[in-house]
């Protein structure tokens, strides 16, 4: 296959994977606290030709260099539910799993039958210092901006909020809003525009690949005639 076809194929693969991230973003456009995925595309020089190193030139492959999250604050959406919590600022809630902990900004919590504060998937919410948060109900329940939980005037505990490395965020650096959920950072219209752009780019790469294949076939036919 011609070098140009390889380069076009690498571009098509990179675009296809970027398209997968965009569709994932769109699928989570209504997920509270979701941060959209962004792909970093890198240019990788084509290193060899006929077994020998090439001098620097414009020929390069396209490759995904990794993914990053759009950490911008989502809009707060009022629900009025006492166990709906939104983080304003940096940080994540901590959920306890069988394998350890899981971080999330989705604060759509509820009480399980035993009175534990749990996520929408049933994972216990960690309190500062470790341990589960147990409540007898939601009547007269108050969650302060620092994450402190008060029930019937008594402090039950404080919700743990940590950074991406799992380190507790100092009090005053972030706030918790009770009765709100943080919206997704995905803007559906922008993602749809990006999706259409990627689809057009993919089609262009495929036309290039087909063009190189047709050219190669013509060259082979001409060589056979001679």
JSON list of N, CA and C in Angstrom, two decimals, residues 54-117:
[
{"chain": "A", "resi": 54, "resn": "UNK", "atom": "N", "xyz": [13.89, 8.22, 7.11]},
{"chain": "A", "resi": 54, "resn": "UNK", "atom": "CA", "xyz": [13.60, 9.37, 6.26]},
{"chain": "A", "resi": 54, "resn": "UNK", "atom": "C", "xyz": [14.13, 10.64, 6.91]},
{"chain": "A", "resi": 55, "resn": "UNK", "atom": "N", "xyz": [14.52, 11.60, 6.11]},
{"chain": "A", "resi": 55, "resn": "UNK", "atom": "CA", "xyz": [14.82, 12.92, 6.67]},
{"chain": "A", "resi": 55, "resn": "UNK", "atom": "C", "xyz": [13.51, 13.58, 7.08]},
{"chain": "A", "resi": 56, "resn": "UNK", "atom": "N", "xyz": [13.55, 14.59, 7.95]},
{"chain": "A", "resi": 56, "resn": "UNK", "atom": "CA", "xyz": [12.31, 15.26, 8.36]},
{"chain": "A", "resi": 56, "resn": "UNK", "atom": "C", "xyz": [11.55, 15.81, 7.16]},
{"chain": "A", "resi": 57, "resn": "UNK", "atom": "N", "xyz": [10.25, 15.55, 7.10]},
{"chain": "A", "resi": 57, "resn": "UNK", "atom": "CA", "xyz": [9.41, 16.06, 6.02]},
{"chain": "A", "resi": 57, "resn": "UNK", "atom": "C", "xyz": [7.97, 16.12, 6.51]},
{"chain": "A", "resi": 58, "resn": "UNK", "atom": "N", "xyz": [7.07, 16.61, 5.70]},
{"chain": "A", "resi": 58, "resn": "UNK", "atom": "CA", "xyz": [5.68, 16.78, 6.16]},
{"chain": "A", "resi": 58, "resn": "UNK", "atom": "C", "xyz": [4.91, 15.48, 6.34]},
{"chain": "A", "resi": 59, "resn": "UNK", "atom": "N", "xyz": [5.45, 14.35, 5.87]},
{"chain": "A", "resi": 59, "resn": "UNK", "atom": "CA", "xyz": [4.70, 13.10, 5.97]},
{"chain": "A", "resi": 59, "resn": "UNK", "atom": "C", "xyz": [4.57, 12.68, 7.43]},
{"chain": "A", "resi": 60, "resn": "UNK", "atom": "N", "xyz": [3.36, 12.44, 7.87]},
{"chain": "A", "resi": 60, "resn": "UNK", "atom": "CA", "xyz": [3.15, 12.04, 9.26]},
{"chain": "A", "resi": 60, "resn": "UNK", "atom": "C", "xyz": [1.83, 11.31, 9.40]},
{"chain": "A", "resi": 61, "resn": "UNK", "atom": "N", "xyz": [1.79, 10.39, 10.35]},
{"chain": "A", "resi": 61, "resn": "UNK", "atom": "CA", "xyz": [0.56, 9.70, 10.69]},
{"chain": "A", "resi": 61, "resn": "UNK", "atom": "C", "xyz": [-0.23, 10.53, 11.70]},
{"chain": "A", "resi": 62, "resn": "UNK", "atom": "N", "xyz": [-1.52, 10.31, 11.73]},
{"chain": "A", "resi": 62, "resn": "UNK", "atom": "CA", "xyz": [-2.37, 10.92, 12.77]},
{"chain": "A", "resi": 62, "resn": "UNK", "atom": "C", "xyz": [-2.64, 9.85, 13.82]},
{"chain": "A", "resi": 63, "resn": "UNK", "atom": "N", "xyz": [-2.54, 10.23, 15.09]},
{"chain": "A", "resi": 63, "resn": "UNK", "atom": "CA", "xyz": [-2.78, 9.28, 16.17]},
{"chain": "A", "resi": 63, "resn": "UNK", "atom": "C", "xyz": [-3.38, 10.00, 17.36]},
{"chain": "A", "resi": 64, "resn": "UNK", "atom": "N", "xyz": [-4.24, 9.29, 18.09]},
{"chain": "A", "resi": 64, "resn": "UNK", "atom": "CA", "xyz": [-4.81, 9.87, 19.31]},
{"chain": "A", "resi": 64, "resn": "UNK", "atom": "C", "xyz": [-3.76, 9.80, 20.42]},
{"chain": "A", "resi": 65, "resn": "UNK", "atom": "N", "xyz": [-3.46, 10.95, 20.99]},
{"chain": "A", "resi": 65, "resn": "UNK", "atom": "CA", "xyz": [-2.44, 11.01, 22.03]},
{"chain": "A", "resi": 65, "resn": "UNK", "atom": "C", "xyz": [-2.98, 10.80, 23.43]},
{"chain": "A", "resi": 66, "resn": "UNK", "atom": "N", "xyz": [-4.27, 10.71, 23.58]},
{"chain": "A", "resi": 66, "resn": "UNK", "atom": "CA", "xyz": [-4.86, 10.53, 24.90]},
{"chain": "A", "resi": 66, "resn": "UNK", "atom": "C", "xyz": [-6.16, 11.29, 25.01]},
{"chain": "A", "resi": 67, "resn": "UNK", "atom": "N", "xyz": [-6.80, 11.14, 26.14]},
{"chain": "A", "resi": 67, "resn": "UNK", "atom": "CA", "xyz": [-8.08, 11.81, 26.38]},
{"chain": "A", "resi": 67, "resn": "UNK", "atom": "C", "xyz": [-7.98, 12.71, 27.60]},
{"chain": "A", "resi": 68, "resn": "UNK", "atom": "N", "xyz": [-8.69, 13.82, 27.54]},
{"chain": "A", "resi": 68, "resn": "UNK", "atom": "CA", "xyz": [-8.79, 14.72, 28.68]},
{"chain": "A", "resi": 68, "resn": "UNK", "atom": "C", "xyz": [-10.27, 15.00, 28.93]},
{"chain": "A", "resi": 69, "resn": "UNK", "atom": "N", "xyz": [-10.56, 15.46, 30.12]},
{"chain": "A", "resi": 69, "resn": "UNK", "atom": "CA", "xyz": [-11.93, 15.81, 30.48]},
{"chain": "A", "resi": 69, "resn": "UNK", "atom": "C", "xyz": [-12.10, 17.32, 30.49]},
{"chain": "A", "resi": 70, "resn": "UNK", "atom": "N", "xyz": [-13.24, 17.76, 30.00]},
{"chain": "A", "resi": 70, "resn": "UNK", "atom": "CA", "xyz": [-13.60, 19.17, 30.10]},
{"chain": "A", "resi": 70, "resn": "UNK", "atom": "C", "xyz": [-14.09, 19.41, 31.53]},
{"chain": "A", "resi": 71, "resn": "UNK", "atom": "N", "xyz": [-13.25, 20.05, 32.34]},
{"chain": "A", "resi": 71, "resn": "UNK", "atom": "CA", "xyz": [-13.56, 20.22, 33.76]},
{"chain": "A", "resi": 71, "resn": "UNK", "atom": "C", "xyz": [-14.37, 21.47, 34.06]},
{"chain": "A", "resi": 72, "resn": "UNK", "atom": "N", "xyz": [-14.91, 22.12, 33.07]},
{"chain": "A", "resi": 72, "resn": "UNK", "atom": "CA", "xyz": [-15.68, 23.33, 33.31]},
{"chain": "A", "resi": 72, "resn": "UNK", "atom": "C", "xyz": [-16.92, 23.01, 34.16]},
{"chain": "A", "resi": 73, "resn": "UNK", "atom": "N", "xyz": [-17.31, 23.97, 34.98]},
{"chain": "A", "resi": 73, "resn": "UNK", "atom": "CA", "xyz": [-18.46, 23.79, 35.88]},
{"chain": "A", "resi": 73, "resn": "UNK", "atom": "C", "xyz": [-19.75, 23.68, 35.08]},
{"chain": "A", "resi": 74, "resn": "UNK", "atom": "N", "xyz": [-20.54, 22.66, 35.39]},
{"chain": "A", "resi": 74, "resn": "UNK", "atom": "CA", "xyz": [-21.85, 22.53, 34.76]},
{"chain": "A", "resi": 74, "resn": "UNK", "atom": "C", "xyz": [-22.86, 23.43, 35.45]},
{"chain": "A", "resi": 75, "resn": "UNK", "atom": "N", "xyz": [-23.91, 23.76, 34.75]},
{"chain": "A", "resi": 75, "resn": "UNK", "atom": "CA", "xyz": [-24.95, 24.60, 35.34]},
{"chain": "A", "resi": 75, "resn": "UNK", "atom": "C", "xyz": [-25.68, 23.84, 36.45]},
{"chain": "A", "resi": 76, "resn": "UNK", "atom": "N", "xyz": [-26.04, 24.57, 37.51]},
{"chain": "A", "resi": 76, "resn": "UNK", "atom": "CA", "xyz": [-26.78, 23.95, 38.60]},
{"chain": "A", "resi": 76, "resn": "UNK", "atom": "C", "xyz": [-28.27, 23.94, 38.27]},
{"chain": "A", "resi": 77, "resn": "UNK", "atom": "N", "xyz": [-28.87, 22.78, 38.42]},
{"chain": "A", "resi": 77, "resn": "UNK", "atom": "CA", "xyz": [-30.29, 22.61, 38.12]},
{"chain": "A", "resi": 77, "resn": "UNK", "atom": "C", "xyz": [-31.04, 22.32, 39.42]},
{"chain": "A", "resi": 78, "resn": "UNK", "atom": "N", "xyz": [-31.96, 23.19, 39.78]},
{"chain": "A", "resi": 78, "resn": "UNK", "atom": "CA", "xyz": [-32.69, 23.04, 41.03]},
{"chain": "A", "resi": 78, "resn": "UNK", "atom": "C", "xyz": [-33.69, 21.89, 40.94]},
{"chain": "A", "resi": 79, "resn": "UNK", "atom": "N", "xyz": [-33.64, 21.00, 41.94]},
{"chain": "A", "resi": 79, "resn": "UNK", "atom": "CA", "xyz": [-34.59, 19.89, 42.03]},
{"chain": "A", "resi": 79, "resn": "UNK", "atom": "C", "xyz": [-35.46, 19.99, 43.28]},
{"chain": "A", "resi": 80, "resn": "UNK", "atom": "N", "xyz": [-34.93, 20.64, 44.31]},
{"chain": "A", "resi": 80, "resn": "UNK", "atom": "CA", "xyz": [-35.65, 20.75, 45.57]},
{"chain": "A", "resi": 80, "resn": "UNK", "atom": "C", "xyz": [-35.60, 19.50, 46.42]},
{"chain": "A", "resi": 81, "resn": "UNK", "atom": "N", "xyz": [-34.94, 18.44, 45.93]},
{"chain": "A", "resi": 81, "resn": "UNK", "atom": "CA", "xyz": [-34.83, 17.20, 46.69]},
{"chain": "A", "resi": 81, "resn": "UNK", "atom": "C", "xyz": [-33.71, 17.33, 47.73]},
{"chain": "A", "resi": 82, "resn": "UNK", "atom": "N", "xyz": [-33.97, 17.00, 48.99]},
{"chain": "A", "resi": 82, "resn": "UNK", "atom": "CA", "xyz": [-32.97, 17.21, 50.04]},
{"chain": "A", "resi": 82, "resn": "UNK", "atom": "C", "xyz": [-31.69, 16.40, 49.89]},
{"chain": "A", "resi": 83, "resn": "UNK", "atom": "N", "xyz": [-31.75, 15.30, 49.15]},
{"chain": "A", "resi": 83, "resn": "UNK", "atom": "CA", "xyz": [-30.56, 14.46, 48.99]},
{"chain": "A", "resi": 83, "resn": "UNK", "atom": "C", "xyz": [-29.88, 14.66, 47.64]},
{"chain": "A", "resi": 84, "resn": "UNK", "atom": "N", "xyz": [-30.37, 15.62, 46.85]},
{"chain": "A", "resi": 84, "resn": "UNK", "atom": "CA", "xyz": [-29.68, 15.99, 45.61]},
{"chain": "A", "resi": 84, "resn": "UNK", "atom": "C", "xyz": [-28.64, 17.04, 45.96]},
{"chain": "A", "resi": 85, "resn": "UNK", "atom": "N", "xyz": [-27.38, 16.73, 45.66]},
{"chain": "A", "resi": 85, "resn": "UNK", "atom": "CA", "xyz": [-26.28, 17.62, 46.02]},
{"chain": "A", "resi": 85, "resn": "UNK", "atom": "C", "xyz": [-25.42, 17.93, 44.80]},
{"chain": "A", "resi": 86, "resn": "UNK", "atom": "N", "xyz": [-25.00, 19.17, 44.69]},
{"chain": "A", "resi": 86, "resn": "UNK", "atom": "CA", "xyz": [-24.14, 19.59, 43.57]},
{"chain": "A", "resi": 86, "resn": "UNK", "atom": "C", "xyz": [-22.88, 20.23, 44.12]},
{"chain": "A", "resi": 87, "resn": "UNK", "atom": "N", "xyz": [-21.77, 19.93, 43.50]},
{"chain": "A", "resi": 87, "resn": "UNK", "atom": "CA", "xyz": [-20.49, 20.53, 43.88]},
{"chain": "A", "resi": 87, "resn": "UNK", "atom": "C", "xyz": [-20.28, 21.79, 43.05]},
{"chain": "A", "resi": 88, "resn": "UNK", "atom": "N", "xyz": [-20.01, 22.89, 43.73]},
{"chain": "A", "resi": 88, "resn": "UNK", "atom": "CA", "xyz": [-19.66, 24.15, 43.07]},
{"chain": "A", "resi": 88, "resn": "UNK", "atom": "C", "xyz": [-18.18, 24.38, 43.27]},
{"chain": "A", "resi": 89, "resn": "UNK", "atom": "N", "xyz": [-17.40, 24.14, 42.22]},
{"chain": "A", "resi": 89, "resn": "UNK", "atom": "CA", "xyz": [-15.96, 24.25, 42.33]},
{"chain": "A", "resi": 89, "resn": "UNK", "atom": "C", "xyz": [-15.31, 22.90, 42.07]},
{"chain": "A", "resi": 90, "resn": "UNK", "atom": "N", "xyz": [-14.03, 22.76, 42.42]},
{"chain": "A", "resi": 90, "resn": "UNK", "atom": "CA", "xyz": [-13.33, 21.50, 42.17]},
{"chain": "A", "resi": 90, "resn": "UNK", "atom": "C", "xyz": [-13.75, 20.41, 43.14]},
{"chain": "A", "resi": 91, "resn": "UNK", "atom": "N", "xyz": [-13.48, 19.17, 42.76]},
{"chain": "A", "resi": 91, "resn": "UNK", "atom": "CA", "xyz": [-13.70, 18.07, 43.67]},
{"chain": "A", "resi": 91, "resn": "UNK", "atom": "C", "xyz": [-14.71, 17.04, 43.21]},
{"chain": "A", "resi": 92, "resn": "UNK", "atom": "N", "xyz": [-14.73, 15.93, 43.94]},
{"chain": "A", "resi": 92, "resn": "UNK", "atom": "CA", "xyz": [-15.62, 14.80, 43.63]},
{"chain": "A", "resi": 92, "resn": "UNK", "atom": "C", "xyz": [-16.15, 14.21, 44.93]},
{"chain": "A", "resi": 93, "resn": "UNK", "atom": "N", "xyz": [-17.35, 13.67, 44.85]},
{"chain": "A", "resi": 93, "resn": "UNK", "atom": "CA", "xyz": [-17.86, 12.85, 45.95]},
{"chain": "A", "resi": 93, "resn": "UNK", "atom": "C", "xyz": [-17.12, 11.52, 45.90]},
{"chain": "A", "resi": 94, "resn": "UNK", "atom": "N", "xyz": [-17.06, 10.84, 47.04]},
{"chain": "A", "resi": 94, "resn": "UNK", "atom": "CA", "xyz": [-16.37, 9.55, 47.11]},
{"chain": "A", "resi": 94, "resn": "UNK", "atom": "C", "xyz": [-17.40, 8.45, 47.39]},
{"chain": "A", "resi": 95, "resn": "UNK", "atom": "N", "xyz": [-17.41, 7.44, 46.54]},
{"chain": "A", "resi": 95, "resn": "UNK", "atom": "CA", "xyz": [-18.29, 6.28, 46.72]},
{"chain": "A", "resi": 95, "resn": "UNK", "atom": "C", "xyz": [-17.46, 5.06, 47.09]},
{"chain": "A", "resi": 96, "resn": "UNK", "atom": "N", "xyz": [-17.99, 4.24, 47.97]},
{"chain": "A", "resi": 96, "resn": "UNK", "atom": "CA", "xyz": [-17.30, 3.02, 48.39]},
{"chain": "A", "resi": 96, "resn": "UNK", "atom": "C", "xyz": [-17.75, 1.85, 47.52]},
{"chain": "A", "resi": 97, "resn": "UNK", "atom": "N", "xyz": [-16.77, 1.14, 46.94]},
{"chain": "A", "resi": 97, "resn": "UNK", "atom": "CA", "xyz": [-17.05, -0.03, 46.12]},
{"chain": "A", "resi": 97, "resn": "UNK", "atom": "C", "xyz": [-16.36, -1.25, 46.73]},
{"chain": "A", "resi": 98, "resn": "UNK", "atom": "N", "xyz": [-16.64, -2.42, 46.18]},
{"chain": "A", "resi": 98, "resn": "UNK", "atom": "CA", "xyz": [-16.00, -3.64, 46.68]},
{"chain": "A", "resi": 98, "resn": "UNK", "atom": "C", "xyz": [-14.50, -3.64, 46.38]},
{"chain": "A", "resi": 99, "resn": "UNK", "atom": "N", "xyz": [-14.09, -2.85, 45.38]},
{"chain": "A", "resi": 99, "resn": "UNK", "atom": "CA", "xyz": [-12.68, -2.80, 44.99]},
{"chain": "A", "resi": 99, "resn": "UNK", "atom": "C", "xyz": [-11.95, -1.58, 45.56]},
{"chain": "A", "resi": 100, "resn": "UNK", "atom": "N", "xyz": [-12.65, -0.75, 46.30]},
{"chain": "A", "resi": 100, "resn": "UNK", "atom": "CA", "xyz": [-12.02, 0.46, 46.84]},
{"chain": "A", "resi": 100, "resn": "UNK", "atom": "C", "xyz": [-12.97, 1.64, 46.82]},
{"chain": "A", "resi": 101, "resn": "UNK", "atom": "N", "xyz": [-12.55, 2.69, 46.12]},
{"chain": "A", "resi": 101, "resn": "UNK", "atom": "CA", "xyz": [-13.39, 3.89, 46.03]},
{"chain": "A", "resi": 101, "resn": "UNK", "atom": "C", "xyz": [-13.59, 4.31, 44.58]},
{"chain": "A", "resi": 102, "resn": "UNK", "atom": "N", "xyz": [-14.63, 5.07, 44.37]},
{"chain": "A", "resi": 102, "resn": "UNK", "atom": "CA", "xyz": [-14.96, 5.60, 43.04]},
{"chain": "A", "resi": 102, "resn": "UNK", "atom": "C", "xyz": [-15.33, 7.07, 43.20]},
{"chain": "A", "resi": 103, "resn": "UNK", "atom": "N", "xyz": [-14.83, 7.90, 42.30]},
{"chain": "A", "resi": 103, "resn": "UNK", "atom": "CA", "xyz": [-15.11, 9.33, 42.36]},
{"chain": "A", "resi": 103, "resn": "UNK", "atom": "C", "xyz": [-16.23, 9.70, 41.40]},
{"chain": "A", "resi": 104, "resn": "UNK", "atom": "N", "xyz": [-17.06, 10.64, 41.80]},
{"chain": "A", "resi": 104, "resn": "UNK", "atom": "CA", "xyz": [-18.16, 11.08, 40.95]},
{"chain": "A", "resi": 104, "resn": "UNK", "atom": "C", "xyz": [-18.56, 12.50, 41.31]},
{"chain": "A", "resi": 105, "resn": "UNK", "atom": "N", "xyz": [-19.16, 13.18, 40.35]},
{"chain": "A", "resi": 105, "resn": "UNK", "atom": "CA", "xyz": [-19.77, 14.48, 40.62]},
{"chain": "A", "resi": 105, "resn": "UNK", "atom": "C", "xyz": [-21.29, 14.40, 40.50]},
{"chain": "A", "resi": 106, "resn": "UNK", "atom": "N", "xyz": [-21.78, 13.21, 40.28]},
{"chain": "A", "resi": 106, "resn": "UNK", "atom": "CA", "xyz": [-23.22, 12.98, 40.22]},
{"chain": "A", "resi": 106, "resn": "UNK", "atom": "C", "xyz": [-23.75, 12.88, 41.65]},
{"chain": "A", "resi": 107, "resn": "UNK", "atom": "N", "xyz": [-24.42, 13.92, 42.10]},
{"chain": "A", "resi": 107, "resn": "UNK", "atom": "CA", "xyz": [-24.90, 13.96, 43.48]},
{"chain": "A", "resi": 107, "resn": "UNK", "atom": "C", "xyz": [-26.36, 13.58, 43.64]},
{"chain": "A", "resi": 108, "resn": "UNK", "atom": "N", "xyz": [-26.88, 12.74, 42.75]},
{"chain": "A", "resi": 108, "resn": "UNK", "atom": "CA", "xyz": [-28.27, 12.29, 42.87]},
{"chain": "A", "resi": 108, "resn": "UNK", "atom": "C", "xyz": [-28.30, 11.11, 43.84]},
{"chain": "A", "resi": 109, "resn": "UNK", "atom": "N", "xyz": [-28.37, 11.43, 45.14]},
{"chain": "A", "resi": 109, "resn": "UNK", "atom": "CA", "xyz": [-28.30, 10.40, 46.18]},
{"chain": "A", "resi": 109, "resn": "UNK", "atom": "C", "xyz": [-29.68, 10.06, 46.74]},
{"chain": "A", "resi": 110, "resn": "UNK", "atom": "N", "xyz": [-29.74, 8.92, 47.44]},
{"chain": "A", "resi": 110, "resn": "UNK", "atom": "CA", "xyz": [-30.97, 8.52, 48.13]},
{"chain": "A", "resi": 110, "resn": "UNK", "atom": "C", "xyz": [-30.59, 7.62, 49.30]},
{"chain": "A", "resi": 111, "resn": "UNK", "atom": "N", "xyz": [-31.57, 7.26, 50.11]},
{"chain": "A", "resi": 111, "resn": "UNK", "atom": "CA", "xyz": [-31.33, 6.37, 51.24]},
{"chain": "A", "resi": 111, "resn": "UNK", "atom": "C", "xyz": [-31.74, 4.96, 50.86]},
{"chain": "A", "resi": 112, "resn": "UNK", "atom": "N", "xyz": [-30.86, 3.99, 51.17]},
{"chain": "A", "resi": 112, "resn": "UNK", "atom": "CA", "xyz": [-31.24, 2.60, 50.92]},
{"chain": "A", "resi": 112, "resn": "UNK", "atom": "C", "xyz": [-32.08, 2.10, 52.10]},
{"chain": "A", "resi": 113, "resn": "UNK", "atom": "N", "xyz": [-32.60, 0.87, 52.05]},
{"chain": "A", "resi": 113, "resn": "UNK", "atom": "CA", "xyz": [-33.47, 0.37, 53.13]},
{"chain": "A", "resi": 113, "resn": "UNK", "atom": "C", "xyz": [-32.84, 0.42, 54.52]},
{"chain": "A", "resi": 114, "resn": "UNK", "atom": "N", "xyz": [-31.50, 0.39, 54.60]},
{"chain": "A", "resi": 114, "resn": "UNK", "atom": "CA", "xyz": [-30.85, 0.42, 55.92]},
{"chain": "A", "resi": 114, "resn": "UNK", "atom": "C", "xyz": [-30.55, 1.84, 56.38]},
{"chain": "A", "resi": 115, "resn": "UNK", "atom": "N", "xyz": [-30.91, 2.84, 55.56]},
{"chain": "A", "resi": 115, "resn": "UNK", "atom": "CA", "xyz": [-30.69, 4.22, 55.95]},
{"chain": "A", "resi": 115, "resn": "UNK", "atom": "C", "xyz": [-29.35, 4.79, 55.52]},
{"chain": "A", "resi": 116, "resn": "UNK", "atom": "N", "xyz": [-28.61, 4.06, 54.70]},
{"chain": "A", "resi": 116, "resn": "UNK", "atom": "CA", "xyz": [-27.33, 4.57, 54.21]},
{"chain": "A", "resi": 116, "resn": "UNK", "atom": "C", "xyz": [-27.56, 5.54, 53.06]},
{"chain": "A", "resi": 117, "resn": "UNK", "atom": "N", "xyz": [-26.74, 6.59, 53.02]},
{"chain": "A", "resi": 117, "resn": "UNK", "atom": "CA", "xyz": [-26.77, 7.51, 51.88]},
{"chain": "A", "resi": 117, "resn": "UNK", "atom": "C", "xyz": [-25.99, 6.86, 50.74]}
]
